[in-house]
Amino acid sequence: MLNWGLWLIHVFVSTLFIAGYLTFSSRFWTVILRATSAEKRETAQRFFLGATPLAMMLLLLFAVYHDPINEAMYMNLALFVVAYPLFDNVTGGGFLYRCLVLASFWLIYAHDSLQTVAISLALLIAVCLSTWVWHETVHYAWWASLSIGLVISGGFWALQTAQPVAIAWGGVMAYMLINLFAFIYWSNAHNNFVEQGQLETRANFDALTGLRGYAAFRSSLEEYFQQVRKTGAELTLVMLDIDDFKAINDRYGHMAGNSVLVSVARLLEDTLQVNSGVSRHVYRTGGEEFNVIFPQQTPDAIRGEVEACWQAVRDAHFEYDGKQLHVTISVGVTALQPGDHDIDSLYRRADNNLYQSKRQGRDTITIEGQTMQTSDRRVLMMPYTYFTQPVIDTDTGAVVHNELLVRTFSQTAGAWVPARTITMTIEAHIGLVQATLKQLPVRNINLNVARDQYMNERVIRRITEFARNNSDIDTLTLEVNQLPAPADFVRVAQLYHESGVQILLDGVGSALTDLQVQPVLKAVDALKFDLKAFSAADVWPTAAQWRDIAASSHKRFVLKGVTHAAQVTRGRELGVVEMQGPYFSEPVLPEID
């Protein structure tokens, strides 16, 4: 009969022993996995695989010899020590070696007849094949781990004919409890390891491009820096930045910008691999900034690789949503110098070289202060800016509204011209509004939006949120000169009105006819009439007609395109108060560097 008190003591002592053994194993594996040298990892792994299970088995057999009263406990511990390692992530020769260690221990206690030897070998082969074929399941599924553990312990103790049946059953139950404890321990350790790995990945890798991020870059650069201080070797840092990247985001949207970032990242890695024959790490260290570290290399030695990257980007065609995007990069290159006492000095000099490339017109490479004359060709993005044109109260001469107008720079004309082909994203609109607000004493803003933007749910949400939450703006008015279906226009206008956003129809009588305006008139707040859209004979009769429509509907009315004093006088004779045009304001536009 089984002595349950002694059995419980054995289980308790065994559990403490196994806890210590597993803790040692876990810490040992952590050291192996964190080793910086693959050679060291392999050496430590071989030593651990070969020496530890065998040494523990011999130690426990020695304990059996000196303490035969607790033989069953030592046998169970030895069986676990040589059997449970089969569940580890080990393949090839290491797995075969573990099977042989298990077989050697097993046959020490089951060799009294050919029959027991044959049964033992059959069970051992079945166990080894099962753990080999269904390794992942056995390693991480509790039911599989306990099933294999039951086969091992049941088979082993069933063949111990010299032991009483009660002792054998106690051995099986004790082994299963130990096995369960070990599975829980390793599962928790595995989950913690996975979570730690995920945290390290998020900290060290850029989620968008998959490249190593700024934290990993700083760590690697510091490591190379320390090595150079000891060995005196060379170290070169290359900083690359996509030119006019903000213009890509503003013109095509952030999804297009993200697509370009991912494509450029892959192109840089592929180009470096092809030209150097080794795998270089590209780090994304900022929005559109990348860095590459070249250990044991001078700037002259890696100049060909840098030029290859520069040329590959400028020759590439990046496609997004059916559009072909062309981009270029500016590059700064520098080497570690004797006077550099930390990595910040190196990084700052690379950044200065990059900035020099930007000042020299972008799309070029600067190495240690010398900018290459690479090519006369420039892939030009569409530069643009806002300027304000005020709406004037002609009774008082005061500015009552400021219309924000987008202009783009024409390379052929050498001047800023109306941006007829640009549909800016709402993020770009709002960003420029916020920047412009700081310079305006009158913060009633008129913003032009395209028909599709006016109807877009995301745009509606962003504009209404901006209007509600921005205390710097007094009134935000959307100017629209193309209309959707009347019912849709009225429905959306109500959403804007709920957030205090007003609606103005621009170009009534020309861009917008009476048939278009009348169905939506009740949903708008103001009408704008463009004097330049009509001939001299038609302009004032048509203006009077639309002035009357606005007055009868209690809408504000604005005369647009006023160029001289006679137009002001004629407009006032019609009873128009609000006007705008070059007569009141000639804005000074920014210059291209």
Short mmCIF file of C-alpha atoms in Angstrom, two decimals, residues 50-519:
data_model
loop_
_atom_site.label_atom_id
_atom_site.label_comp_id
_atom_site.label_asym_id
_atom_site.label_seq_id
_atom_site.Cartn_x
_atom_site.Cartn_y
_atom_site.Cartn_z
CA GLY A 50 25.36 17.34 -23.98
CA ALA A 51 26.47 17.85 -20.42
CA THR A 52 23.53 18.96 -18.32
CA PRO A 53 20.95 16.13 -18.73
CA LEU A 54 23.67 13.51 -18.55
CA ALA A 55 25.28 15.09 -15.49
CA MET A 56 21.93 15.38 -13.70
CA MET A 57 21.09 11.75 -14.48
CA LEU A 58 24.42 10.55 -13.07
CA LEU A 59 23.97 12.71 -9.99
CA LEU A 60 20.54 11.24 -9.29
CA LEU A 61 21.74 7.68 -9.86
CA PHE A 62 24.48 8.40 -7.35
CA ALA A 63 21.76 9.59 -4.94
CA VAL A 64 19.90 6.29 -5.44
CA TYR A 65 23.03 4.39 -4.53
CA HIS A 66 23.55 6.36 -1.30
CA ASP A 67 19.88 6.78 -0.35
CA PRO A 68 18.03 3.67 -1.54
CA ILE A 69 15.04 4.38 0.73
CA ASN A 70 14.03 7.30 -1.59
CA GLU A 71 14.93 5.40 -4.76
CA ALA A 72 11.50 5.99 -6.39
CA MET A 73 11.81 9.75 -5.99
CA TYR A 74 15.30 9.87 -7.48
CA MET A 75 14.26 7.60 -10.35
CA ASN A 76 11.31 9.88 -11.16
CA LEU A 77 13.51 12.96 -11.08
CA ALA A 78 16.11 11.33 -13.30
CA LEU A 79 13.38 10.21 -15.72
CA PHE A 80 12.03 13.76 -15.94
CA VAL A 81 15.50 15.31 -16.36
CA VAL A 82 16.31 13.09 -19.35
CA ALA A 83 12.78 12.97 -20.89
CA TYR A 84 11.43 16.53 -20.62
CA PRO A 85 14.26 18.09 -22.69
CA LEU A 86 12.76 16.30 -25.71
CA PHE A 87 10.05 18.98 -25.63
CA ASP A 88 12.54 21.82 -26.14
CA ASN A 89 13.11 23.58 -29.47
CA VAL A 90 15.96 21.29 -30.49
CA THR A 91 16.35 19.51 -33.81
CA GLY A 92 18.86 17.40 -35.67
CA GLY A 93 21.77 15.88 -33.76
CA GLY A 94 20.80 17.55 -30.51
CA PHE A 95 17.40 15.87 -30.50
CA LEU A 96 18.90 12.46 -31.35
CA TYR A 97 21.40 12.84 -28.50
CA ARG A 98 18.58 13.53 -26.03
CA CYS A 99 16.77 10.42 -27.21
CA LEU A 100 19.92 8.36 -26.60
CA VAL A 101 20.33 9.79 -23.08
CA LEU A 102 16.70 8.89 -22.30
CA ALA A 103 17.19 5.38 -23.73
CA SER A 104 20.36 4.80 -21.70
CA PHE A 105 18.62 5.70 -18.44
CA TRP A 106 15.50 3.71 -19.33
CA LEU A 107 17.44 0.53 -20.11
CA ILE A 108 19.37 0.74 -16.83
CA TYR A 109 16.08 -0.08 -15.08
CA ALA A 110 14.43 -2.21 -17.77
CA HIS A 111 16.94 -4.75 -19.04
CA ASP A 112 16.10 -7.87 -17.05
CA SER A 113 14.71 -9.67 -20.11
CA LEU A 114 14.64 -9.39 -23.88
CA GLN A 115 10.91 -8.80 -23.67
CA THR A 116 11.26 -5.68 -21.46
CA VAL A 117 14.12 -4.41 -23.62
CA ALA A 118 12.01 -4.81 -26.79
CA ILE A 119 9.00 -3.12 -25.20
CA SER A 120 11.23 -0.32 -23.90
CA LEU A 121 12.77 0.29 -27.31
CA ALA A 122 9.33 0.31 -28.99
CA LEU A 123 8.02 2.85 -26.47
CA LEU A 124 11.11 5.01 -26.77
CA ILE A 125 10.93 5.06 -30.57
CA ALA A 126 7.22 5.96 -30.41
CA VAL A 127 7.88 8.77 -27.94
CA CYS A 128 10.79 10.20 -29.92
CA LEU A 129 8.94 10.05 -33.23
CA SER A 130 5.84 11.66 -31.70
CA THR A 131 7.77 14.56 -30.21
CA TRP A 132 9.71 14.96 -33.46
CA VAL A 133 6.66 15.00 -35.76
CA TRP A 134 4.31 16.99 -33.50
CA HIS A 135 6.98 19.07 -31.83
CA GLU A 136 5.14 22.41 -31.68
CA THR A 137 1.95 20.77 -30.38
CA VAL A 138 3.78 18.78 -27.72
CA HIS A 139 5.76 21.84 -26.67
CA TYR A 140 2.88 24.31 -26.27
CA ALA A 141 -0.37 22.30 -25.88
CA TRP A 142 -1.07 21.11 -22.33
CA TRP A 143 -3.00 18.02 -23.40
CA ALA A 144 -0.22 16.87 -25.74
CA SER A 145 2.49 17.47 -23.16
CA LEU A 146 0.58 15.56 -20.47
CA SER A 147 -0.26 12.74 -22.90
CA ILE A 148 3.39 12.19 -23.84
CA GLY A 149 4.32 12.49 -20.15
CA LEU A 150 1.77 9.79 -19.29
CA VAL A 151 3.17 7.46 -21.96
CA ILE A 152 6.73 8.00 -20.69
CA SER A 153 5.98 7.61 -17.00
CA GLY A 154 3.41 4.84 -17.46
CA GLY A 155 5.65 2.85 -19.75
CA PHE A 156 8.69 3.30 -17.53
CA TRP A 157 7.01 2.36 -14.25
CA ALA A 158 5.01 -0.48 -15.80
CA LEU A 159 8.31 -2.17 -16.67
CA GLN A 160 9.68 -1.84 -13.12
CA THR A 161 8.72 -5.38 -12.10
CA ALA A 162 10.95 -5.19 -9.04
CA GLN A 163 8.88 -2.34 -7.61
CA PRO A 164 5.53 -2.88 -5.82
CA VAL A 165 2.50 -1.86 -7.86
CA ALA A 166 1.61 0.85 -5.35
CA ILE A 167 5.08 2.40 -5.70
CA ALA A 168 4.78 2.26 -9.50
CA TRP A 169 1.40 4.00 -9.46
CA GLY A 170 2.77 6.59 -7.05
CA GLY A 171 5.69 7.16 -9.40
CA VAL A 172 3.35 7.74 -12.35
CA MET A 173 1.20 10.22 -10.39
CA ALA A 174 4.24 12.04 -9.05
CA TYR A 175 5.75 12.28 -12.53
CA MET A 176 2.53 13.68 -13.97
CA LEU A 177 2.35 16.34 -11.27
CA ILE A 178 5.97 17.30 -11.94
CA ASN A 179 5.25 17.31 -15.67
CA LEU A 180 2.23 19.57 -15.17
CA PHE A 181 4.24 21.96 -13.01
CA ALA A 182 7.01 22.07 -15.62
CA PHE A 183 4.52 22.73 -18.43
CA ILE A 184 2.97 25.63 -16.53
CA TYR A 185 6.41 27.03 -15.73
CA TRP A 186 7.68 26.81 -19.31
CA SER A 187 4.40 28.15 -20.74
CA ASN A 188 4.62 31.22 -18.53
CA ALA A 189 8.29 31.63 -19.38
CA HIS A 190 7.52 31.30 -23.09
CA ASN A 191 4.69 33.84 -22.93
CA ASN A 192 6.92 36.27 -21.04
CA PHE A 193 9.67 35.75 -23.60
CA VAL A 194 7.25 36.37 -26.48
CA GLU A 195 5.87 39.52 -24.82
CA GLN A 196 9.39 40.76 -24.13
CA GLY A 197 10.30 40.09 -27.75
CA GLN A 198 7.25 42.00 -28.94
CA LEU A 199 8.14 44.94 -26.70
CA GLU A 200 11.71 44.91 -28.00
CA THR A 201 10.43 44.70 -31.56
CA ARG A 202 8.13 47.68 -31.06
CA ALA A 203 10.97 49.61 -29.45
CA ASN A 204 13.62 48.72 -32.02
CA PHE A 205 11.70 48.30 -35.27
CA ASP A 206 9.59 50.70 -37.28
CA ALA A 207 6.09 49.29 -37.67
CA LEU A 208 5.50 50.85 -41.10
CA THR A 209 8.67 49.95 -43.01
CA GLY A 210 9.92 47.02 -40.95
CA LEU A 211 13.31 48.71 -40.65
CA ARG A 212 15.17 49.10 -37.40
CA GLY A 213 14.10 52.29 -35.65
CA TYR A 214 15.81 55.15 -33.86
CA ALA A 215 16.40 53.24 -30.60
CA ALA A 216 18.13 50.40 -32.43
CA PHE A 217 20.12 52.91 -34.47
CA ARG A 218 21.43 54.67 -31.38
CA SER A 219 22.29 51.36 -29.75
CA SER A 220 24.14 50.06 -32.84
CA LEU A 221 25.98 53.32 -33.41
CA GLU A 222 27.09 53.42 -29.76
CA GLU A 223 28.30 49.82 -29.99
CA TYR A 224 30.33 50.52 -33.14
CA PHE A 225 31.64 53.72 -31.59
CA GLN A 226 32.97 51.83 -28.57
CA GLN A 227 34.59 49.23 -30.82
CA VAL A 228 36.32 51.92 -32.84
CA ARG A 229 37.69 53.55 -29.68
CA LYS A 230 39.30 50.21 -28.77
CA THR A 231 40.51 49.12 -32.21
CA GLY A 232 41.04 52.41 -34.05
CA ALA A 233 39.05 51.13 -37.05
CA GLU A 234 37.08 53.32 -39.45
CA LEU A 235 33.39 54.18 -39.11
CA THR A 236 31.20 56.05 -41.62
CA LEU A 237 27.64 57.28 -41.16
CA VAL A 238 25.29 58.01 -44.07
CA MET A 239 22.09 60.01 -43.57
CA LEU A 240 19.43 60.04 -46.30
CA ASP A 241 16.24 62.11 -46.50
CA ILE A 242 13.39 62.03 -49.05
CA ASP A 243 13.07 65.41 -50.75
CA ASP A 244 9.81 67.39 -50.53
CA PHE A 245 8.09 64.56 -48.69
CA LYS A 246 5.50 66.88 -47.15
CA ALA A 247 4.34 67.79 -50.65
CA ILE A 248 3.65 64.11 -51.35
CA ASN A 249 1.52 63.83 -48.23
CA ASP A 250 -0.35 67.03 -48.94
CA ARG A 251 -1.00 66.38 -52.61
CA TYR A 252 -1.70 62.65 -52.62
CA GLY A 253 -2.51 61.91 -48.97
CA HIS A 254 -0.68 60.20 -46.13
CA MET A 255 -1.39 56.72 -47.48
CA ALA A 256 0.58 57.62 -50.60
CA GLY A 257 3.36 58.99 -48.38
CA ASN A 258 3.42 55.76 -46.39
CA SER A 259 3.61 53.76 -49.61
CA VAL A 260 6.61 55.81 -50.75
CA LEU A 261 8.34 55.32 -47.39
CA VAL A 262 7.93 51.55 -47.56
CA SER A 263 9.08 51.40 -51.18
CA VAL A 264 12.14 53.60 -50.58
CA ALA A 265 13.08 51.52 -47.52
CA ARG A 266 13.00 48.28 -49.51
CA LEU A 267 14.83 49.84 -52.44
CA LEU A 268 17.64 51.08 -50.19
CA GLU A 269 18.09 47.67 -48.56
CA ASP A 270 18.03 45.84 -51.90
CA THR A 271 20.45 48.28 -53.52
CA LEU A 272 22.91 48.03 -50.65
CA GLN A 273 22.71 44.22 -50.76
CA VAL A 274 23.40 44.12 -54.49
CA ASN A 275 26.25 46.63 -54.46
CA SER A 276 28.05 45.52 -51.31
CA GLY A 277 27.39 41.79 -51.32
CA VAL A 278 26.56 41.93 -47.61
CA SER A 279 23.42 42.73 -45.68
CA ARG A 280 23.43 46.34 -44.52
CA HIS A 281 20.96 47.56 -41.93
CA VAL A 282 18.94 50.62 -42.96
CA TYR A 283 17.47 52.50 -39.99
CA ARG A 284 14.41 54.73 -40.16
CA THR A 285 15.29 57.46 -37.68
CA GLY A 286 12.64 60.05 -38.46
CA GLY A 287 9.60 60.71 -40.61
CA GLU A 288 11.36 60.48 -43.99
CA GLU A 289 14.94 60.17 -42.68
CA PHE A 290 17.05 57.02 -42.96
CA ASN A 291 20.53 56.18 -41.71
CA VAL A 292 23.07 53.53 -42.66
CA ILE A 293 26.14 52.65 -40.56
CA PHE A 294 29.26 51.44 -42.37
CA PRO A 295 31.69 49.91 -39.84
CA GLN A 296 35.35 49.61 -40.85
CA GLN A 297 34.68 51.72 -43.96
CA THR A 298 35.79 55.19 -45.08
CA PRO A 299 33.55 57.58 -47.05
CA ASP A 300 35.64 56.98 -50.18
CA ALA A 301 35.23 53.22 -49.83
CA ILE A 302 31.45 53.35 -49.68
CA ARG A 303 30.91 56.20 -52.11
CA GLY A 304 29.85 53.79 -54.86
CA GLU A 305 27.18 52.23 -52.64
CA VAL A 306 25.83 55.64 -51.63
CA GLU A 307 25.66 56.83 -55.24
CA ALA A 308 23.91 53.59 -56.20
CA CYS A 309 21.22 54.23 -53.57
CA TRP A 310 20.81 57.83 -54.67
CA GLN A 311 20.52 56.82 -58.34
CA ALA A 312 18.16 53.91 -57.63
CA VAL A 313 15.66 56.17 -55.84
CA ARG A 314 15.70 58.90 -58.49
CA ASP A 315 15.24 56.32 -61.28
CA ALA A 316 12.43 54.45 -59.55
CA HIS A 317 8.74 54.82 -60.33
CA PHE A 318 6.62 54.50 -57.21
CA GLU A 319 2.98 53.77 -57.92
CA TYR A 320 0.04 54.49 -55.64
CA ASP A 321 -3.65 54.36 -56.53
CA GLY A 322 -2.85 54.39 -60.24
CA LYS A 323 -0.54 57.41 -59.95
CA GLN A 324 3.17 57.42 -60.76
CA LEU A 325 5.22 59.18 -58.06
CA HIS A 326 8.81 60.26 -58.57
CA VAL A 327 10.99 61.17 -55.60
CA THR A 328 14.60 61.98 -54.91
CA ILE A 329 16.79 61.87 -51.84
CA SER A 330 19.40 64.16 -50.34
CA VAL A 331 22.37 62.51 -48.65
CA GLY A 332 24.95 63.49 -46.03
CA VAL A 333 28.09 61.40 -45.43
CA THR A 334 30.71 61.69 -42.70
CA ALA A 335 33.35 59.57 -40.98
CA LEU A 336 34.22 59.31 -37.31
CA GLN A 337 37.00 61.73 -36.44
CA PRO A 338 39.57 61.65 -33.59
CA GLY A 339 37.90 64.64 -31.95
CA ASP A 340 34.50 62.93 -31.71
CA HIS A 341 33.99 62.15 -28.03
CA ASP A 342 30.51 60.69 -28.49
CA ILE A 343 28.12 59.54 -31.21
CA ASP A 344 26.23 62.86 -31.13
CA SER A 345 29.20 64.60 -32.74
CA LEU A 346 29.18 62.10 -35.60
CA TYR A 347 25.41 62.29 -36.00
CA ARG A 348 25.39 66.09 -35.96
CA ARG A 349 28.05 66.27 -38.68
CA ALA A 350 26.12 63.84 -40.90
CA ASP A 351 23.00 65.97 -40.38
CA ASN A 352 24.94 69.12 -41.33
CA ASN A 353 26.12 67.46 -44.54
CA LEU A 354 22.54 66.42 -45.31
CA TYR A 355 21.34 69.97 -44.71
CA GLN A 356 24.02 71.24 -47.08
CA SER A 357 22.64 68.91 -49.76
CA LYS A 358 19.20 70.42 -49.16
CA ARG A 359 20.57 73.96 -49.46
CA GLN A 360 22.32 73.07 -52.72
CA GLY A 361 19.00 72.24 -54.35
CA ARG A 362 18.30 68.74 -52.97
CA ASP A 363 18.71 65.51 -54.99
CA THR A 364 22.45 65.38 -54.30
CA ILE A 365 25.13 63.97 -52.00
CA THR A 366 27.42 65.88 -49.65
CA ILE A 367 30.51 64.07 -48.33
CA GLU A 368 32.47 65.81 -45.59
CA GLY A 369 31.26 69.24 -46.72
CA GLN A 370 31.82 68.64 -50.45
CA THR A 371 28.57 68.52 -52.49
CA MET A 372 28.61 66.43 -55.64
CA GLN A 373 27.58 67.99 -58.93
CA THR A 374 25.49 64.97 -59.69
CA SER A 375 23.09 66.03 -62.41
CA ASP A 376 21.17 68.95 -63.78
CA ARG A 377 17.95 66.95 -63.72
CA ARG A 378 15.61 67.57 -60.81
CA VAL A 379 12.45 65.64 -60.08
CA LEU A 380 10.24 68.48 -58.98
CA MET A 381 7.37 68.08 -56.60
CA MET A 382 4.59 70.67 -56.78
CA PRO A 383 5.44 73.39 -54.25
CA TYR A 384 2.49 75.39 -53.01
CA THR A 385 1.54 77.96 -50.42
CA TYR A 386 -1.42 79.84 -49.00
CA PHE A 387 -1.93 83.55 -49.20
CA THR A 388 -4.83 85.46 -47.76
CA GLN A 389 -7.15 87.75 -49.68
CA PRO A 390 -9.34 89.79 -47.36
CA VAL A 391 -13.05 90.49 -47.76
CA ILE A 392 -13.57 94.20 -46.99
CA ASP A 393 -16.54 95.96 -45.44
CA THR A 394 -16.64 99.00 -47.76
CA ASP A 395 -18.67 101.00 -45.24
CA THR A 396 -15.90 100.90 -42.64
CA GLY A 397 -12.87 99.71 -44.62
CA ALA A 398 -12.38 96.88 -42.13
CA VAL A 399 -11.47 93.29 -42.96
CA VAL A 400 -14.42 91.05 -42.18
CA HIS A 401 -13.18 87.75 -43.61
CA ASN A 402 -9.92 86.30 -44.90
CA GLU A 403 -10.09 83.87 -47.81
CA LEU A 404 -7.18 81.43 -47.96
CA LEU A 405 -6.09 80.82 -51.56
CA VAL A 406 -3.76 78.01 -52.65
CA ARG A 407 -1.06 78.87 -55.16
CA THR A 408 1.52 76.63 -56.79
CA PHE A 409 4.89 77.67 -58.20
CA SER A 410 5.21 77.39 -61.98
CA GLN A 411 8.74 76.51 -63.05
CA THR A 412 8.04 77.71 -66.60
CA ALA A 413 6.51 81.04 -65.59
CA GLY A 414 8.80 81.49 -62.61
CA ALA A 415 5.88 82.72 -60.54
CA TRP A 416 3.07 81.63 -58.26
CA VAL A 417 -0.11 80.75 -60.16
CA PRO A 418 -3.59 79.48 -59.17
CA ALA A 419 -3.42 75.83 -58.14
CA ARG A 420 -6.13 74.55 -60.46
CA THR A 421 -4.82 70.98 -60.58
CA ILE A 422 -4.18 70.44 -56.88
CA THR A 423 -6.74 68.93 -54.56
CA MET A 424 -5.10 69.21 -51.17
CA THR A 425 -5.85 66.78 -48.39
CA ILE A 426 -7.90 68.09 -45.51
CA GLU A 427 -4.93 67.56 -43.18
CA ALA A 428 -2.89 69.92 -45.35
CA HIS A 429 -5.72 72.46 -45.38
CA ILE A 430 -6.10 72.40 -41.61
CA GLY A 431 -2.36 72.51 -41.04
CA LEU A 432 -1.96 75.60 -43.17
CA VAL A 433 -5.03 77.24 -41.64
CA GLN A 434 -3.51 76.78 -38.19
CA ALA A 435 -0.21 78.26 -39.35
CA THR A 436 -1.97 81.21 -41.04
CA LEU A 437 -4.22 81.97 -38.08
CA LYS A 438 -1.23 83.08 -36.01
CA GLN A 439 -0.64 85.97 -38.46
CA LEU A 440 -4.24 87.22 -38.82
CA PRO A 441 -5.89 89.80 -36.56
CA VAL A 442 -9.31 88.92 -38.06
CA ARG A 443 -9.93 85.21 -37.68
CA ASN A 444 -12.99 84.71 -39.85
CA ILE A 445 -11.56 82.24 -42.35
CA ASN A 446 -12.91 81.29 -45.79
CA LEU A 447 -11.57 77.95 -47.04
CA ASN A 448 -12.05 76.58 -50.57
CA VAL A 449 -12.99 72.90 -50.77
CA ALA A 450 -13.70 70.72 -53.78
CA ARG A 451 -17.08 69.04 -54.21
CA ASP A 452 -15.74 65.60 -53.29
CA GLN A 453 -14.09 66.96 -50.18
CA TYR A 454 -17.26 68.75 -49.15
CA MET A 455 -19.15 65.44 -49.25
CA ASN A 456 -16.39 63.22 -47.80
CA GLU A 457 -17.30 61.84 -44.37
CA ARG A 458 -13.74 61.99 -43.06
CA VAL A 459 -13.38 65.59 -44.24
CA ILE A 460 -16.71 66.50 -42.60
CA ARG A 461 -15.54 64.96 -39.34
CA ARG A 462 -12.13 66.68 -39.41
CA ILE A 463 -13.51 70.12 -40.30
CA THR A 464 -16.32 70.02 -37.75
CA GLU A 465 -13.92 68.83 -35.04
CA PHE A 466 -11.50 71.61 -35.97
CA ALA A 467 -14.25 74.24 -35.87
CA ARG A 468 -15.55 73.07 -32.50
CA ASN A 469 -12.22 72.61 -30.77
CA ASN A 470 -10.07 75.45 -32.12
CA SER A 471 -10.51 78.57 -30.02
CA ASP A 472 -8.22 80.60 -32.31
CA ILE A 473 -10.80 80.72 -35.10
CA ASP A 474 -13.93 82.87 -34.91
CA THR A 475 -15.84 81.69 -37.98
CA LEU A 476 -14.92 79.06 -40.55
CA THR A 477 -16.67 79.36 -43.93
CA LEU A 478 -16.38 76.74 -46.66
CA GLU A 479 -16.44 78.10 -50.21
CA VAL A 480 -17.89 75.69 -52.78
CA ASN A 481 -18.16 76.28 -56.55
CA GLN A 482 -19.33 72.81 -57.64
CA LEU A 483 -22.47 71.21 -56.26
CA PRO A 484 -23.50 67.60 -55.69
CA ALA A 485 -27.15 66.52 -55.79
CA PRO A 486 -29.26 69.14 -53.93
CA ALA A 487 -30.54 66.71 -51.27
CA ASP A 488 -26.98 65.57 -50.49
CA PHE A 489 -25.72 69.14 -50.36
CA VAL A 490 -28.44 70.21 -47.92
CA ARG A 491 -27.91 67.17 -45.70
CA VAL A 492 -24.16 67.79 -45.41
CA ALA A 493 -24.65 71.54 -44.91
CA GLN A 494 -26.75 70.75 -41.85
CA LEU A 495 -23.83 68.72 -40.40
CA TYR A 496 -21.48 71.64 -40.94
CA HIS A 497 -23.94 74.15 -39.49
CA GLU A 498 -24.29 72.10 -36.31
CA SER A 499 -20.60 72.81 -35.64
CA GLY A 500 -20.80 76.49 -36.56
CA VAL A 501 -19.27 76.09 -40.02
CA GLN A 502 -20.83 78.34 -42.66
CA ILE A 503 -21.30 77.61 -46.37
CA LEU A 504 -20.63 80.07 -49.21
CA LEU A 505 -21.41 79.46 -52.90
CA ASP A 506 -18.60 80.91 -54.99
CA GLY A 507 -19.14 81.95 -58.63
CA VAL A 508 -22.93 82.32 -58.65
CA GLY A 509 -24.20 83.22 -62.10
CA SER A 510 -21.11 81.78 -63.80
CA ALA A 511 -19.75 78.57 -62.22
CA LEU A 512 -23.13 78.03 -60.54
CA THR A 513 -26.34 78.72 -62.42
CA ASP A 514 -29.70 79.79 -61.03
CA LEU A 515 -31.09 76.28 -61.58
CA GLN A 516 -28.28 74.83 -59.44
CA VAL A 517 -28.44 77.42 -56.68
CA GLN A 518 -32.18 77.72 -56.02
CA PRO A 519 -32.69 74.14 -54.65
#
